XYZ file of C-alpha atoms in Angstrom:
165
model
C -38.917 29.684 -8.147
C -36.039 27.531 -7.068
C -33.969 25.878 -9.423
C -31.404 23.272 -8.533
C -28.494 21.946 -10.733
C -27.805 18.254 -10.897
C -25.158 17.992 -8.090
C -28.043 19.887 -5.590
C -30.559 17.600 -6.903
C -28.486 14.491 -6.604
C -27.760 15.460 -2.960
C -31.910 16.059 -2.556
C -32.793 12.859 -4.094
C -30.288 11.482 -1.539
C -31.480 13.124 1.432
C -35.046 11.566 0.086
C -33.883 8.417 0.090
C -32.389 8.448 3.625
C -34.751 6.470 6.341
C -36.100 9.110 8.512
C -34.793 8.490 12.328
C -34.260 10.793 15.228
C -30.851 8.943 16.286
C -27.663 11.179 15.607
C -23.668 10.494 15.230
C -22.035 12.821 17.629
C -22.655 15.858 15.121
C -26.557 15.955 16.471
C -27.346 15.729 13.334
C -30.195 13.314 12.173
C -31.790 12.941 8.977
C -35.284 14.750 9.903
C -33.194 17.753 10.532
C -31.321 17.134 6.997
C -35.052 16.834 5.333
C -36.267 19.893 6.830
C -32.377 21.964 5.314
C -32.128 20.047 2.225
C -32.684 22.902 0.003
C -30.253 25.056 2.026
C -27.897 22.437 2.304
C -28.439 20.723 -1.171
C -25.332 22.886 -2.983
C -22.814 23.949 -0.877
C -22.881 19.601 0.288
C -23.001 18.886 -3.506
C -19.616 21.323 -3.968
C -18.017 19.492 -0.889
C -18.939 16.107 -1.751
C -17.614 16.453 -5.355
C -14.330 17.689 -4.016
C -13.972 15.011 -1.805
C -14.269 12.656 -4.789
C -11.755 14.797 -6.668
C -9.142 14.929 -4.317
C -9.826 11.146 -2.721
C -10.177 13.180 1.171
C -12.706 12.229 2.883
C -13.741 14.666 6.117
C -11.885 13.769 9.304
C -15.171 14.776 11.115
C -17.485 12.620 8.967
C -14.911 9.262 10.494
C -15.827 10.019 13.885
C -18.317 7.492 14.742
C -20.824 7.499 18.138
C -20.812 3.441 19.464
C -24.047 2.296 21.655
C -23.420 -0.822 23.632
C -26.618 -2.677 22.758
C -27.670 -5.796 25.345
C -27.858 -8.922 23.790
C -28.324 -11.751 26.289
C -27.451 -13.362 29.695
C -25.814 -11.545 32.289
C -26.188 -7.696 31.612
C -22.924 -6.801 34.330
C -20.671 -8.478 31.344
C -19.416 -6.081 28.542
C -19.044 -8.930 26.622
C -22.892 -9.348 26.433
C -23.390 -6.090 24.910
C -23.015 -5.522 20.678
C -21.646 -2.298 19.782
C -24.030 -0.141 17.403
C -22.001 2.622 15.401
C -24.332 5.711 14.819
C -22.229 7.590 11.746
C -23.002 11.500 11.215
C -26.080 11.468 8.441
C -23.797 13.969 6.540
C -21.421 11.202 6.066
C -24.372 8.846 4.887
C -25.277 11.129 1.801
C -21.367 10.809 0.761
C -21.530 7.189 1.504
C -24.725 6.571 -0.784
C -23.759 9.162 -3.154
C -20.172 7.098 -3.649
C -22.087 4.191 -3.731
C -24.124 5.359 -6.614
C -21.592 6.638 -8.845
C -19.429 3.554 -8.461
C -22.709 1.123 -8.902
C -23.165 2.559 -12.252
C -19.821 3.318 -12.932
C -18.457 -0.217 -12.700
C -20.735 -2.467 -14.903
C -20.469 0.512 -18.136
C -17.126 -0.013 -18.013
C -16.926 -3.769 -17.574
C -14.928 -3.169 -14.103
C -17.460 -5.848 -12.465
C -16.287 -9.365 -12.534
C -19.259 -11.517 -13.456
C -18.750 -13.713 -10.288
C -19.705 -10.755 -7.929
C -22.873 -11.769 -6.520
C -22.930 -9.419 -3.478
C -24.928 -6.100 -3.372
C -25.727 -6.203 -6.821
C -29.644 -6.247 -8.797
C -30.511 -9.543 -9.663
C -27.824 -10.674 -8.410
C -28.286 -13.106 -5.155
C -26.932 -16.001 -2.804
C -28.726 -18.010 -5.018
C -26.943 -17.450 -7.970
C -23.633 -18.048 -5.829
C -24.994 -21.197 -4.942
C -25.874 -22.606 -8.598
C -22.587 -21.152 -9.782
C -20.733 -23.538 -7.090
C -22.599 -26.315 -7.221
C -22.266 -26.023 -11.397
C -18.648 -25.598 -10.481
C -18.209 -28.433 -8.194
C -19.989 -30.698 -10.149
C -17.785 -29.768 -13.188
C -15.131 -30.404 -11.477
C -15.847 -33.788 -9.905
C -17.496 -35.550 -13.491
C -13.624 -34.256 -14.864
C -12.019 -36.382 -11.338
C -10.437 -33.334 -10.107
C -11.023 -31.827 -6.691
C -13.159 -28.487 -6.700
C -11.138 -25.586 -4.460
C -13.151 -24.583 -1.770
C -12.524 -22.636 1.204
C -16.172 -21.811 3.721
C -15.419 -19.260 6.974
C -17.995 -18.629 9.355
C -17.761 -15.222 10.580
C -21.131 -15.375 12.589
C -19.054 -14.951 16.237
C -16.179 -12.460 14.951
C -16.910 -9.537 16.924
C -17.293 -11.573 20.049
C -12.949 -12.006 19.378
C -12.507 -8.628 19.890
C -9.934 -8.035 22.786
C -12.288 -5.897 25.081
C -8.811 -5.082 27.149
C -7.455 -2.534 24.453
């Protein structure tokens, strides 16, 4: 009978959790083929991903990313109607979840979260944000001062991109 420790079965549980897709970085690699090795794989990628976190490197390979030019609209001979899709090597998506994990809970035990992050968190959403403002801007108008606000729409920020370079 197999038995795992809790850095292989972290890694399993992560592998688990990964959407299964035949799409690959340039390592070939998808994450059918990581279900099928996760036992294999599960300590020797619980070893490196713990060193990783102990030394703060992060594996040049696991940076190199695969882009798709995906067609959005209009005239398909443009490059500037195409959306680039990054495939990332699924190795590099078990650190990324795995880091994402360990900080998640690591943050709000040790009161490192500030209470205004409403982003990415559980039970935590745009509406909140949005009652939090409004509180805020109301607060600040009743007490005739002028509430700070700054909005950005980022919707069209790729489209700056200087295809030239």
């Amino acid at each position: 009978m197999l038995t795992f420790d809790s850095g292989s079965k972290e890694i399993i549980n992560t592998i688990n959790s990964l959407k299964l897709k035949r799409n690959c970085g340039h390592d070939n690699v998808n994450t059918l083929l990581l279900k099928q090795i996760q036992f294999v794989i599960s300590l020797p990628l619980s070893i490196a991903v713990n060193e990783s976190m102990e030394t703060s490197v992060f594996p040049s390979k696991l940076k190199i990313v695969k882009v798709i030019p995906i067609y959005k609209s209009k005239d398909k001979q443009s490059f500037t109607n195409y959306r680039p899709i990054s495939l990332l090597p699924s190795i590099s998506k078990i650190y990324e979840k795995i880091v994402h994990n360990r900080l998640y809970n690591y943050m709000p035990i040790n009161s490192l979260m500030n209470k205004n992050q409403y982003g990415f968190r559980k039970s935590h959403s745009t509406i909140n944000a949005v009652s939090k403002f409004t509180d805020d801007t109301l607060l600040a108008l009743e007490s005739s001062n002028y509430p700070p606000s700054v909005f950005l729409d980022l919707s069209n920020a790729f489209d700056t991109i200087n295809h030239n370079l």
